[in-house]
Coordinates of C-alpha atoms in Angstrom, one line a residue:
M1 CA 153.7 -99.5 8.3
K2 CA 155.0 -102.1 10.9
R3 CA 156.7 -104.0 7.8
F4 CA 158.7 -100.9 7.3
V5 CA 159.4 -100.5 11.1
F6 CA 160.6 -104.2 10.9
F7 CA 162.7 -103.7 7.6
F8 CA 164.5 -100.6 9.2
C9 CA 165.4 -102.4 12.3
I10 CA 166.8 -105.2 10.4
L11 CA 169.0 -102.7 8.3
G12 CA 170.0 -101.2 11.5
V13 CA 171.2 -104.4 13.2
I14 CA 173.0 -105.6 9.7
F15 CA 174.6 -101.9 9.7
S16 CA 175.5 -101.9 13.4
G17 CA 177.2 -105.4 12.9
L18 CA 179.1 -104.3 9.9
V19 CA 180.3 -101.1 12.0
W20 CA 181.1 -103.5 14.8
A21 CA 183.1 -105.8 12.7
E22 CA 184.9 -103.0 11.0
E23 CA 185.9 -101.5 14.4
A24 CA 186.9 -104.9 15.7
K25 CA 189.1 -105.6 12.6
N26 CA 190.7 -102.1 13.1
Q27 CA 191.4 -102.9 16.8
A28 CA 193.1 -106.1 16.1
K29 CA 196.7 -106.2 16.2
R30 CA 198.5 -106.3 12.8
V31 CA 201.1 -109.0 12.5
A32 CA 203.3 -109.8 9.6
V33 CA 205.4 -113.1 9.2
L34 CA 208.5 -112.7 7.1
P35 CA 209.8 -115.7 5.3
F36 CA 212.7 -117.1 7.2
S37 CA 216.3 -116.9 6.2
V38 CA 218.0 -120.2 5.1
H39 CA 221.7 -121.5 5.9
S40 CA 222.2 -124.7 4.1
S41 CA 224.2 -126.4 1.3
E42 CA 221.0 -128.1 0.3
D43 CA 217.7 -126.5 -1.2
I44 CA 215.4 -126.5 1.8
N45 CA 213.1 -123.6 0.5
Y46 CA 210.2 -126.0 1.1
V47 CA 210.9 -126.3 4.7
R48 CA 210.9 -122.2 4.8
D49 CA 207.7 -122.1 2.6
G50 CA 206.2 -124.7 4.8
I51 CA 207.1 -122.7 8.3
W52 CA 205.9 -119.4 6.6
D53 CA 202.3 -120.9 5.6
M54 CA 202.1 -122.7 9.2
L55 CA 202.6 -119.4 11.2
I56 CA 200.5 -117.5 9.0
S57 CA 197.6 -120.1 9.2
R58 CA 197.9 -120.6 13.0
L59 CA 198.2 -116.8 13.8
S60 CA 195.3 -116.0 11.6
V61 CA 192.7 -118.0 13.9
G62 CA 190.4 -115.7 15.8
D63 CA 189.6 -112.0 15.5
G64 CA 192.2 -110.3 17.8
I65 CA 195.0 -110.8 15.2
R66 CA 195.2 -109.4 11.6
V67 CA 198.0 -111.1 9.6
S68 CA 199.4 -109.3 6.6
A69 CA 199.1 -111.0 3.3
K70 CA 202.4 -112.7 1.9
Q71 CA 202.3 -110.5 -1.3
E72 CA 202.2 -107.4 0.7
V73 CA 205.4 -108.8 2.8
K74 CA 207.2 -109.9 -0.3
E75 CA 207.0 -106.4 -1.9
A76 CA 208.0 -104.6 1.4
L77 CA 211.2 -107.1 1.3
E78 CA 212.1 -106.0 -2.2
K79 CA 214.0 -103.0 -0.6
L80 CA 216.3 -105.6 1.2
E81 CA 217.5 -106.7 -2.1
G82 CA 217.6 -110.3 -0.9
K83 CA 219.9 -109.8 2.2
E84 CA 219.1 -111.5 5.4
P85 CA 217.2 -108.9 7.4
T86 CA 218.6 -107.6 10.7
A87 CA 216.3 -106.5 13.6
A88 CA 216.9 -102.9 12.4
D89 CA 215.6 -104.0 9.0
V90 CA 212.3 -105.7 10.6
Y91 CA 211.5 -102.7 12.8
G92 CA 211.8 -100.4 9.8
L93 CA 209.4 -102.8 7.8
G94 CA 207.2 -102.8 10.7
K95 CA 207.1 -99.0 10.7
R96 CA 206.3 -99.0 7.0
L97 CA 203.5 -101.4 7.0
N98 CA 202.0 -99.8 10.3
L99 CA 202.4 -103.1 12.2
D100 CA 202.2 -104.1 15.7
Y101 CA 204.2 -107.0 15.7
A102 CA 206.5 -108.7 13.1
V103 CA 207.8 -112.5 13.1
W104 CA 211.0 -113.4 11.6
G105 CA 214.0 -115.8 12.1
S106 CA 216.3 -118.1 10.3
I107 CA 216.7 -122.0 9.6
T108 CA 220.1 -123.7 9.6
K109 CA 220.6 -127.5 8.4
I110 CA 223.6 -129.2 9.0
G111 CA 223.3 -132.9 8.1
N112 CA 220.1 -134.1 9.3
S113 CA 219.9 -131.4 12.2
I114 CA 217.6 -128.3 11.5
S115 CA 218.1 -125.3 13.9
L116 CA 215.2 -122.9 14.1
D117 CA 215.7 -119.6 15.4
A118 CA 212.4 -117.4 15.4
K119 CA 211.5 -114.2 17.2
L120 CA 208.8 -111.8 17.6
L121 CA 209.5 -108.1 17.3
D122 CA 207.2 -105.6 19.3
V123 CA 207.6 -102.8 16.7
S124 CA 206.3 -100.2 19.2
T125 CA 208.9 -100.9 21.7
Y126 CA 211.5 -102.4 19.5
K127 CA 212.1 -105.2 21.7
T128 CA 212.1 -109.0 21.0
T129 CA 209.5 -110.2 23.2
V130 CA 208.9 -113.7 22.4
G131 CA 211.6 -116.3 20.8
V132 CA 212.3 -119.8 20.2
F133 CA 215.7 -121.7 19.4
E134 CA 215.5 -125.3 18.8
Q135 CA 217.7 -128.1 17.5
C136 CA 215.3 -130.6 15.5
R137 CA 215.9 -133.7 13.8
G138 CA 213.8 -132.9 10.8
M139 CA 210.4 -131.5 9.9
D140 CA 208.5 -133.9 12.3
D141 CA 210.3 -132.1 15.0
V142 CA 210.0 -128.5 13.5
I143 CA 206.1 -128.6 13.3
P144 CA 205.5 -128.9 17.1
R145 CA 208.1 -126.1 17.7
I146 CA 206.2 -123.8 15.3
T147 CA 202.8 -124.6 16.7
D148 CA 204.2 -123.8 20.3
F149 CA 205.8 -120.6 19.0
A150 CA 202.5 -119.5 17.3
Q151 CA 200.6 -120.1 20.5
K152 CA 203.1 -118.0 22.5
I153 CA 202.9 -115.2 20.1
Q154 CA 198.9 -115.3 20.3
Y155 CA 199.2 -115.3 24.2
H156 CA 201.5 -112.2 24.1
V157 CA 199.6 -110.1 21.3
L158 CA 196.3 -110.9 22.9
G159 CA 197.4 -110.3 26.5
I160 CA 196.3 -113.8 27.5
T161 CA 197.9 -115.2 30.4
P162 CA 199.3 -118.7 29.4
P163 CA 197.9 -121.6 31.5
V164 CA 200.5 -122.6 34.1
T165 CA 201.8 -126.1 34.1
E166 CA 204.9 -127.8 36.0
A167 CA 206.9 -127.7 32.7
A168 CA 206.1 -124.1 31.9
T169 CA 206.8 -122.6 35.3
L170 CA 209.3 -119.9 35.3
P171 CA 212.3 -119.3 37.7
P172 CA 211.2 -117.0 40.4
T173 CA 214.1 -114.4 39.4
G174 CA 211.7 -113.0 36.9
Q175 CA 213.8 -113.9 34.0
V176 CA 212.1 -115.3 31.0
R177 CA 213.3 -118.8 30.1
S178 CA 215.5 -118.4 27.2
P179 CA 214.4 -119.7 23.7
D180 CA 218.1 -121.1 23.3
I181 CA 217.7 -123.7 26.3
P182 CA 214.7 -125.7 25.4
L183 CA 212.7 -127.5 28.0
P184 CA 213.9 -131.3 28.2
G185 CA 211.9 -134.3 27.3
T186 CA 211.3 -137.5 28.9
D187 CA 215.1 -138.5 28.1
E188 CA 216.5 -135.1 29.3
G189 CA 214.6 -134.7 32.8
K190 CA 217.3 -135.0 35.1
V191 CA 219.9 -132.2 35.2
I192 CA 222.6 -134.6 36.9
Q193 CA 222.9 -138.2 36.7
A194 CA 225.1 -139.9 39.2
K195 CA 227.0 -143.1 39.0
R196 CA 227.8 -143.1 42.9
G197 CA 224.1 -142.6 44.1
T198 CA 221.8 -139.6 43.7
F199 CA 223.5 -137.1 46.3
T200 CA 220.3 -136.4 48.0
S201 CA 221.5 -137.2 51.4
A202 CA 224.9 -136.2 53.5
T203 CA 226.0 -133.6 50.9
N204 CA 225.1 -130.0 50.3
L205 CA 224.4 -130.4 46.6
N206 CA 221.3 -128.7 45.3
P207 CA 218.4 -131.2 45.4
D208 CA 216.9 -129.2 42.7
F209 CA 220.0 -129.9 40.5
I210 CA 219.4 -133.7 40.3
T211 CA 215.8 -134.3 40.4
D212 CA 213.5 -135.3 37.5
A213 CA 211.7 -132.0 37.3
N214 CA 212.3 -129.5 34.7
P215 CA 215.7 -128.0 35.5
L216 CA 214.8 -124.5 34.0
A217 CA 211.9 -124.2 36.4
Q218 CA 213.9 -124.8 39.4
K219 CA 214.7 -122.0 42.0
G220 CA 218.7 -122.4 41.2
F221 CA 218.6 -121.5 37.4
W222 CA 219.2 -118.2 35.9
I223 CA 219.8 -117.3 32.5
S224 CA 221.0 -113.7 31.1
P225 CA 219.8 -112.0 28.1
Q226 CA 221.1 -113.0 24.6
Y227 CA 224.0 -110.9 23.0
K228 CA 225.0 -110.6 19.5
K229 CA 228.5 -111.5 20.3
T230 CA 230.6 -114.6 20.4
F231 CA 232.0 -115.2 23.9
K232 CA 235.6 -116.3 24.0
G233 CA 236.2 -116.2 27.8
M234 CA 234.6 -115.5 31.3
D235 CA 235.7 -114.9 34.9
I236 CA 234.1 -113.6 38.1
G237 CA 235.4 -111.3 40.8
D238 CA 235.4 -108.1 42.6
V239 CA 237.4 -105.9 39.7
D240 CA 236.2 -102.6 41.1
G241 CA 236.6 -102.7 44.8
D242 CA 233.0 -102.5 45.8
K243 CA 232.9 -105.8 47.6
K244 CA 230.7 -107.4 44.9
N245 CA 231.6 -109.7 42.3
E246 CA 231.4 -108.7 38.7
V247 CA 231.4 -110.9 35.7
V248 CA 234.1 -110.2 33.0
V249 CA 233.7 -111.5 29.6
I250 CA 235.4 -111.2 26.4
D251 CA 234.8 -111.3 22.7
R252 CA 237.4 -111.2 19.9
N253 CA 238.5 -107.9 20.9
T254 CA 236.5 -106.3 23.6
V255 CA 236.3 -106.7 27.6
M256 CA 232.9 -106.4 28.9
I257 CA 232.3 -106.1 32.8
Y258 CA 228.6 -107.1 33.9
Q259 CA 227.0 -107.1 37.5
K260 CA 224.1 -109.4 38.4
T261 CA 221.4 -107.5 40.5
E262 CA 218.3 -108.9 41.8
T263 CA 216.4 -107.8 38.6
A264 CA 218.9 -107.5 35.9
F265 CA 222.2 -108.2 34.2
V266 CA 223.8 -104.6 34.1
L267 CA 226.8 -103.8 31.6
R268 CA 229.0 -101.6 34.0
N269 CA 231.9 -101.0 31.6
K270 CA 233.0 -102.0 27.9
L271 CA 236.6 -101.6 26.8
S272 CA 237.4 -102.1 23.1
G273 CA 240.7 -103.4 21.6
G274 CA 242.1 -102.7 18.3
F275 CA 241.2 -104.5 14.9
H276 CA 244.1 -106.8 14.9
D277 CA 243.8 -108.0 18.5
Q278 CA 242.7 -111.6 19.2
Y279 CA 241.5 -111.9 22.8
L280 CA 242.0 -115.6 23.6
A281 CA 241.3 -115.9 27.5
V282 CA 240.3 -113.7 30.6
D283 CA 241.2 -114.2 34.2
V284 CA 240.2 -112.4 37.3
A285 CA 242.6 -112.5 40.2
D286 CA 244.3 -110.2 42.9
I287 CA 248.0 -111.0 41.9
N288 CA 249.5 -107.8 43.1
G289 CA 248.0 -108.0 46.4
N290 CA 246.2 -104.7 46.7
G291 CA 242.8 -106.0 47.5
I292 CA 241.3 -105.4 44.0
A293 CA 241.3 -108.1 41.5
E294 CA 243.0 -107.4 38.2
I295 CA 241.4 -108.4 34.7
I296 CA 244.1 -110.5 33.1
V297 CA 243.6 -110.9 29.4
T298 CA 245.6 -112.9 27.0
N299 CA 245.9 -111.4 23.7
F300 CA 247.6 -112.2 20.4
T301 CA 248.4 -109.8 17.8
K302 CA 249.8 -110.8 14.2
D303 CA 252.4 -113.0 15.3
S304 CA 253.1 -112.7 19.1
P305 CA 251.4 -112.5 22.5
T306 CA 250.5 -108.9 23.3
S307 CA 248.6 -109.8 26.6
F308 CA 247.8 -107.0 29.2
V309 CA 246.3 -106.5 32.7
M310 CA 243.8 -104.0 33.9
E311 CA 243.0 -102.6 37.3
F312 CA 240.3 -100.3 38.8
R313 CA 242.2 -97.2 39.8
D314 CA 240.7 -93.5 40.3
G315 CA 237.3 -94.4 39.3
K316 CA 238.0 -96.2 36.0
F317 CA 239.7 -99.2 34.6
V318 CA 243.3 -98.6 33.4
K319 CA 246.0 -100.9 32.1
I320 CA 249.0 -101.5 34.5
A321 CA 250.8 -103.5 32.3
S322 CA 250.7 -104.1 28.6
D323 CA 252.5 -105.9 25.6
L324 CA 253.3 -108.7 27.7
E325 CA 254.7 -111.6 25.6
W326 CA 252.8 -114.4 27.7
F327 CA 249.8 -116.7 27.6
F328 CA 248.2 -116.5 30.9
R329 CA 246.1 -118.6 33.0
V330 CA 245.2 -118.3 36.7
I331 CA 244.7 -121.5 38.9
N332 CA 243.5 -121.6 42.4
T333 CA 245.5 -123.3 44.9
D334 CA 245.4 -123.7 48.7
E335 CA 247.9 -120.7 49.0
G336 CA 245.9 -118.4 46.8
P337 CA 245.5 -117.8 42.9
V338 CA 248.5 -118.6 40.9
L339 CA 249.3 -116.7 37.6
M340 CA 251.0 -119.2 35.2
G341 CA 252.6 -117.7 32.1
Q342 CA 254.0 -119.4 29.1
E343 CA 256.1 -117.6 26.0
L344 CA 255.3 -118.6 22.3
V345 CA 257.9 -121.0 20.9
V346 CA 259.2 -119.8 17.5
G347 CA 259.8 -122.8 15.0
G348 CA 257.9 -125.4 16.8
H349 CA 254.4 -126.1 18.6
P350 CA 253.5 -122.6 20.1
F351 CA 252.9 -124.1 23.5
S352 CA 255.9 -126.4 23.7
G353 CA 257.8 -124.2 26.1
P354 CA 258.1 -124.1 29.8
I355 CA 255.2 -122.7 32.1
Y356 CA 256.5 -120.3 34.8
E357 CA 254.7 -118.5 37.7
V358 CA 254.2 -114.9 37.0
V359 CA 254.7 -112.7 40.1
W360 CA 254.2 -109.0 40.8
E361 CA 257.3 -107.3 41.9
N362 CA 258.6 -103.6 41.6
N363 CA 255.4 -102.5 40.2
T364 CA 255.5 -105.0 37.1
Y365 CA 254.7 -108.5 36.2
R366 CA 257.9 -110.8 35.7
E367 CA 258.8 -114.2 35.3
G368 CA 259.2 -116.2 38.5
K369 CA 260.2 -119.9 39.0
E370 CA 259.6 -122.5 36.5
M371 CA 256.6 -124.7 37.5
F372 CA 256.9 -128.4 37.8
V373 CA 254.7 -129.0 34.8
P374 CA 255.9 -131.2 32.0
R375 CA 257.2 -129.2 29.2
G376 CA 254.9 -129.3 26.2
L377 CA 251.6 -128.9 28.0
S378 CA 249.9 -125.8 27.1
V379 CA 249.2 -123.4 29.8
F380 CA 245.6 -123.5 28.9
G381 CA 243.9 -126.7 30.2
V382 CA 246.4 -127.3 33.1
L383 CA 245.7 -127.7 36.8
V384 CA 247.8 -128.1 39.6
A385 CA 245.9 -129.6 42.5
K386 CA 245.6 -132.3 45.3
V387 CA 244.3 -135.2 43.6
D388 CA 244.9 -138.1 45.9
G389 CA 245.4 -137.1 49.6
D390 CA 248.0 -134.1 50.2
T391 CA 250.1 -134.8 47.1
E392 CA 249.8 -132.1 44.3
R393 CA 249.4 -133.5 40.8
V394 CA 249.5 -131.9 37.4
L395 CA 246.1 -132.5 35.6
A396 CA 246.2 -131.5 31.8
L397 CA 244.1 -131.9 28.7
D398 CA 246.5 -133.5 26.0
E399 CA 246.6 -132.7 22.4
Y400 CA 243.7 -135.1 21.8
D401 CA 241.7 -133.6 24.8
H402 CA 242.2 -136.7 27.2
I403 CA 242.7 -136.1 30.7
N404 CA 246.3 -137.1 31.8
I405 CA 247.5 -136.9 35.5
F406 CA 251.3 -136.3 35.9
R407 CA 253.6 -136.2 38.6
K408 CA 255.0 -132.8 39.2
T409 CA 258.0 -132.7 36.9
K410 CA 259.8 -130.3 34.5
T411 CA 260.5 -133.4 32.0
P412 CA 259.4 -132.9 28.5
L413 CA 256.4 -134.8 27.2
S414 CA 258.6 -136.5 24.6
K415 CA 260.3 -138.4 27.3
I416 CA 257.1 -139.2 29.4
Q417 CA 254.7 -140.2 26.5
I418 CA 257.2 -143.3 25.5
I419 CA 256.5 -146.9 24.7
G420 CA 256.1 -148.8 27.7
G421 CA 255.0 -145.9 29.7
S422 CA 256.7 -143.6 32.5
D423 CA 256.6 -143.2 35.9
D424 CA 255.7 -139.7 35.6
L425 CA 252.6 -140.3 33.7
I426 CA 249.9 -141.7 36.5
W427 CA 246.9 -141.9 34.7
R428 CA 245.3 -141.1 31.3
S429 CA 241.4 -141.0 30.6
D430 CA 239.8 -143.3 27.9
D431 CA 237.2 -140.6 27.2
V432 CA 237.9 -137.1 25.9
F433 CA 236.8 -134.1 27.5
G434 CA 237.1 -130.2 27.0
G435 CA 236.6 -129.2 23.4
S436 CA 237.1 -125.9 22.0
N437 CA 236.5 -123.7 18.8
N438 CA 238.7 -120.8 20.3
K439 CA 241.3 -120.8 17.6
L440 CA 244.6 -118.9 17.6
D441 CA 245.9 -118.0 14.3
F442 CA 249.4 -117.3 13.8
I443 CA 252.4 -117.6 11.2
R444 CA 254.6 -120.4 11.9
Q445 CA 258.1 -119.6 11.8
P446 CA 260.3 -122.7 10.3
A447 CA 262.9 -124.1 12.6
D448 CA 265.0 -124.2 9.1
T449 CA 266.0 -120.8 8.2
D450 CA 265.7 -121.5 4.7
G451 CA 262.2 -122.6 5.0
E452 CA 259.1 -120.4 4.3
E453 CA 256.6 -119.1 6.5
T454 CA 253.4 -120.9 6.8
D455 CA 249.9 -120.0 8.2
A456 CA 249.1 -122.3 11.3
S457 CA 246.4 -122.6 14.0
V458 CA 245.8 -124.4 17.4
Y459 CA 243.0 -124.2 19.6
V460 CA 243.0 -122.8 23.2
K461 CA 242.0 -125.5 25.6
G462 CA 239.3 -124.9 28.4
R463 CA 239.8 -124.6 32.2
I464 CA 240.0 -127.8 34.8
L465 CA 238.6 -126.6 38.1
S466 CA 238.9 -128.3 41.5
Y467 CA 236.1 -127.7 43.8
D468 CA 234.5 -129.6 46.7
T469 CA 230.9 -129.9 45.2
D470 CA 229.7 -132.5 47.8
G471 CA 231.0 -131.0 50.9
D472 CA 233.2 -133.8 52.3
G473 CA 236.1 -131.7 52.6
K474 CA 238.0 -133.0 49.2
R475 CA 238.2 -131.4 46.2
E476 CA 236.9 -133.0 43.0
M477 CA 237.7 -132.2 39.5
V478 CA 235.1 -130.3 37.5
V479 CA 235.4 -130.2 33.7
I480 CA 233.4 -129.3 30.8
K481 CA 232.7 -131.8 27.7
N482 CA 231.7 -129.9 24.6
L483 CA 229.7 -132.4 22.2
S484 CA 230.0 -132.3 18.5
P485 CA 227.7 -134.1 16.0
T486 CA 230.8 -135.0 13.9
G487 CA 232.6 -136.2 17.0
R488 CA 236.5 -135.1 17.2
V489 CA 237.4 -136.7 13.8
F490 CA 238.2 -133.3 12.0
K491 CA 241.2 -131.7 13.5
N492 CA 240.6 -128.1 12.1
V493 CA 236.8 -128.1 12.1
R494 CA 234.9 -127.8 15.4
I495 CA 231.3 -127.7 15.5
F496 CA 229.9 -128.1 18.9
T497 CA 226.1 -127.9 19.4
S498 CA 225.7 -129.3 23.1
S499 CA 227.8 -129.7 26.3
E500 CA 227.9 -131.6 29.5
V501 CA 229.6 -130.6 33.1
Y502 CA 231.4 -133.7 34.8
D503 CA 232.4 -133.9 38.3
L504 CA 235.4 -136.5 38.7
E505 CA 237.2 -137.8 41.8
W506 CA 240.2 -139.8 42.2
D507 CA 239.2 -143.5 43.6
G508 CA 242.6 -144.8 44.2
L509 CA 242.8 -146.0 40.3
G510 CA 241.9 -143.0 38.3
L511 CA 239.4 -140.2 38.1
A512 CA 235.9 -141.7 38.4
E513 CA 232.7 -140.0 37.5
N514 CA 230.6 -138.7 40.5
W515 CA 228.1 -136.9 38.4
K516 CA 227.2 -135.2 35.3
T517 CA 224.8 -133.0 33.9
K518 CA 222.3 -133.8 31.2
K519 CA 223.2 -132.2 27.9
I520 CA 223.1 -128.3 28.1
Q521 CA 222.0 -126.8 24.6
G522 CA 224.9 -125.0 23.3
Y523 CA 228.7 -124.6 23.1
V524 CA 230.4 -123.8 26.8
A525 CA 233.0 -121.3 25.9
D526 CA 234.2 -120.9 29.5
Y527 CA 232.8 -121.6 33.0
Q528 CA 233.7 -120.9 36.6
I529 CA 232.4 -121.9 40.1
K530 CA 232.0 -118.6 41.9
D531 CA 229.5 -116.4 43.5
I532 CA 227.6 -114.4 40.5
D533 CA 224.8 -112.9 42.5
N534 CA 226.8 -112.1 45.5
D535 CA 224.5 -114.2 47.8
G536 CA 227.3 -115.8 49.5
R537 CA 227.1 -119.0 47.9
D538 CA 228.7 -120.2 44.8
E539 CA 227.0 -121.0 41.6
V540 CA 228.1 -123.2 38.2
V541 CA 228.2 -120.2 35.8
L542 CA 228.6 -120.9 32.1
A543 CA 229.4 -118.8 29.1
V544 CA 227.1 -120.5 26.4
G545 CA 227.4 -120.0 22.5
L546 CA 224.1 -120.3 20.9
G547 CA 223.0 -121.1 17.3
T548 CA 225.1 -123.0 14.9
A549 CA 227.4 -120.2 14.0
M550 CA 227.8 -119.3 17.7
T551 CA 227.1 -115.8 17.0
R552 CA 224.9 -115.3 20.1
S553 CA 225.9 -116.0 23.6
A554 CA 224.5 -115.9 27.0
I555 CA 225.6 -116.4 30.6
V556 CA 224.0 -119.1 32.5
A557 CA 224.0 -120.0 36.2
Y558 CA 223.1 -122.8 38.5
D559 CA 222.6 -122.9 42.2
L560 CA 225.3 -125.5 43.3
E561 CA 224.5 -125.7 47.0
A562 CA 221.1 -126.4 48.5
E563 CA 219.1 -123.7 50.2
Q564 CA 219.2 -124.1 54.1
A565 CA 216.2 -124.6 55.9
P566 CA 215.3 -121.5 58.0

């Protein structure tokens, strides 16, 4: 009798264990890993398959996650007929397979560089909760990134708080670190390296901006959500009269107005243009003097500028001027903002004409006086500022992106850039700066009336800013340098994967480097030094393009000034 009792007890334990195991299996989070899309001129399917297997094996460890079989995923993907899945496609697949989460992404290979873009989709909320974007030098660099990504997924799915380390500390803004701006390694520790000391004393520069600590863990770093857009330009100002700054961003044909709050980056307005519009630049400034900053958009349609100006009136944004045949750029001077305008030159270089100050008069924008800027310079990439003492000079990026300093003159470049030099050209940098993939496409009209029209293009140069970053009462020059793995060899091919910010100051002989940031992952489409969060202090604000194709963008901000002691 005791044997029978013991036997049934054993059966009960086994049955209970099976029931418990089945319940645990049912309670496990269901995750599917999709094969990553491949963008490469080479056959790198082996990389895709390796990443697929690695993620499955790393996520299958433990009882809390149940990973779908590869065959099940392949059958579900057959409905896409080979096209690259979108977030909506992944969400639909997740619903069909009754998933909790889905992992998908893409691999892009250019030369020896591999870009990895991976995401985790929470099917229940339709949100991408975990992601990683990395530029790797080969599979040896990809493997640790995949391991880190898999660990992040496990922490998130299982609700485990990751161990806090100095390198993993998040900014106190509550904003999750962007996967597109990776934590720096040993060589990328310092955010700023300076040639004139460390700027840790006698200045107001943010010390967290120049220390060896992880820059993304510092108090002064913030990044917006990522947007599936290619940002072309960005500026900051109070455009709705609420005494708070907004961030105005443009893509190819849309104006977007955001405001940074304590907890979010909120889209306030979105104004779309036409299919043929080609937005090139945006500026924010109160040119008409009514206390509300206008939004000035340089637009190009078919073969001529059709720029426009918007202003907030009667509770909405309206165009107060349109079809303006000018390329526009605003520069800040000691007397206030100046709106520069330049007309398209037909039959020659489009930016070879004179630059005028555009003024508001009789309820319209009209041509003012011609500015003392060498003819042949583009209105983009030009700054008039006091470089040495109280004398104003013209700073400009030339055709090859070298910084030139000119005397204020209307003399054509052809008479300045001569053998033996000219007194009007004071200095030219050896290094190149700027770098833009913002391209203006137009039809070139031949000077000879018997000639044929030809398609042509020219790149819109970025800003040069003047700002007193070190608090000594003198403005320095702040300029972006976008970096390309191919250099600047190809005139009509621009691939920028990282960038740096430079602070330059006149030392009596030329512009010397005060400091520069370490490499920033991504292409800087535009930038400003203004107060993005309305705390009374200016930040360095960047509109950054992410990914090899720059089809995703984000706004990044760094505190420039140190916090004052209480």
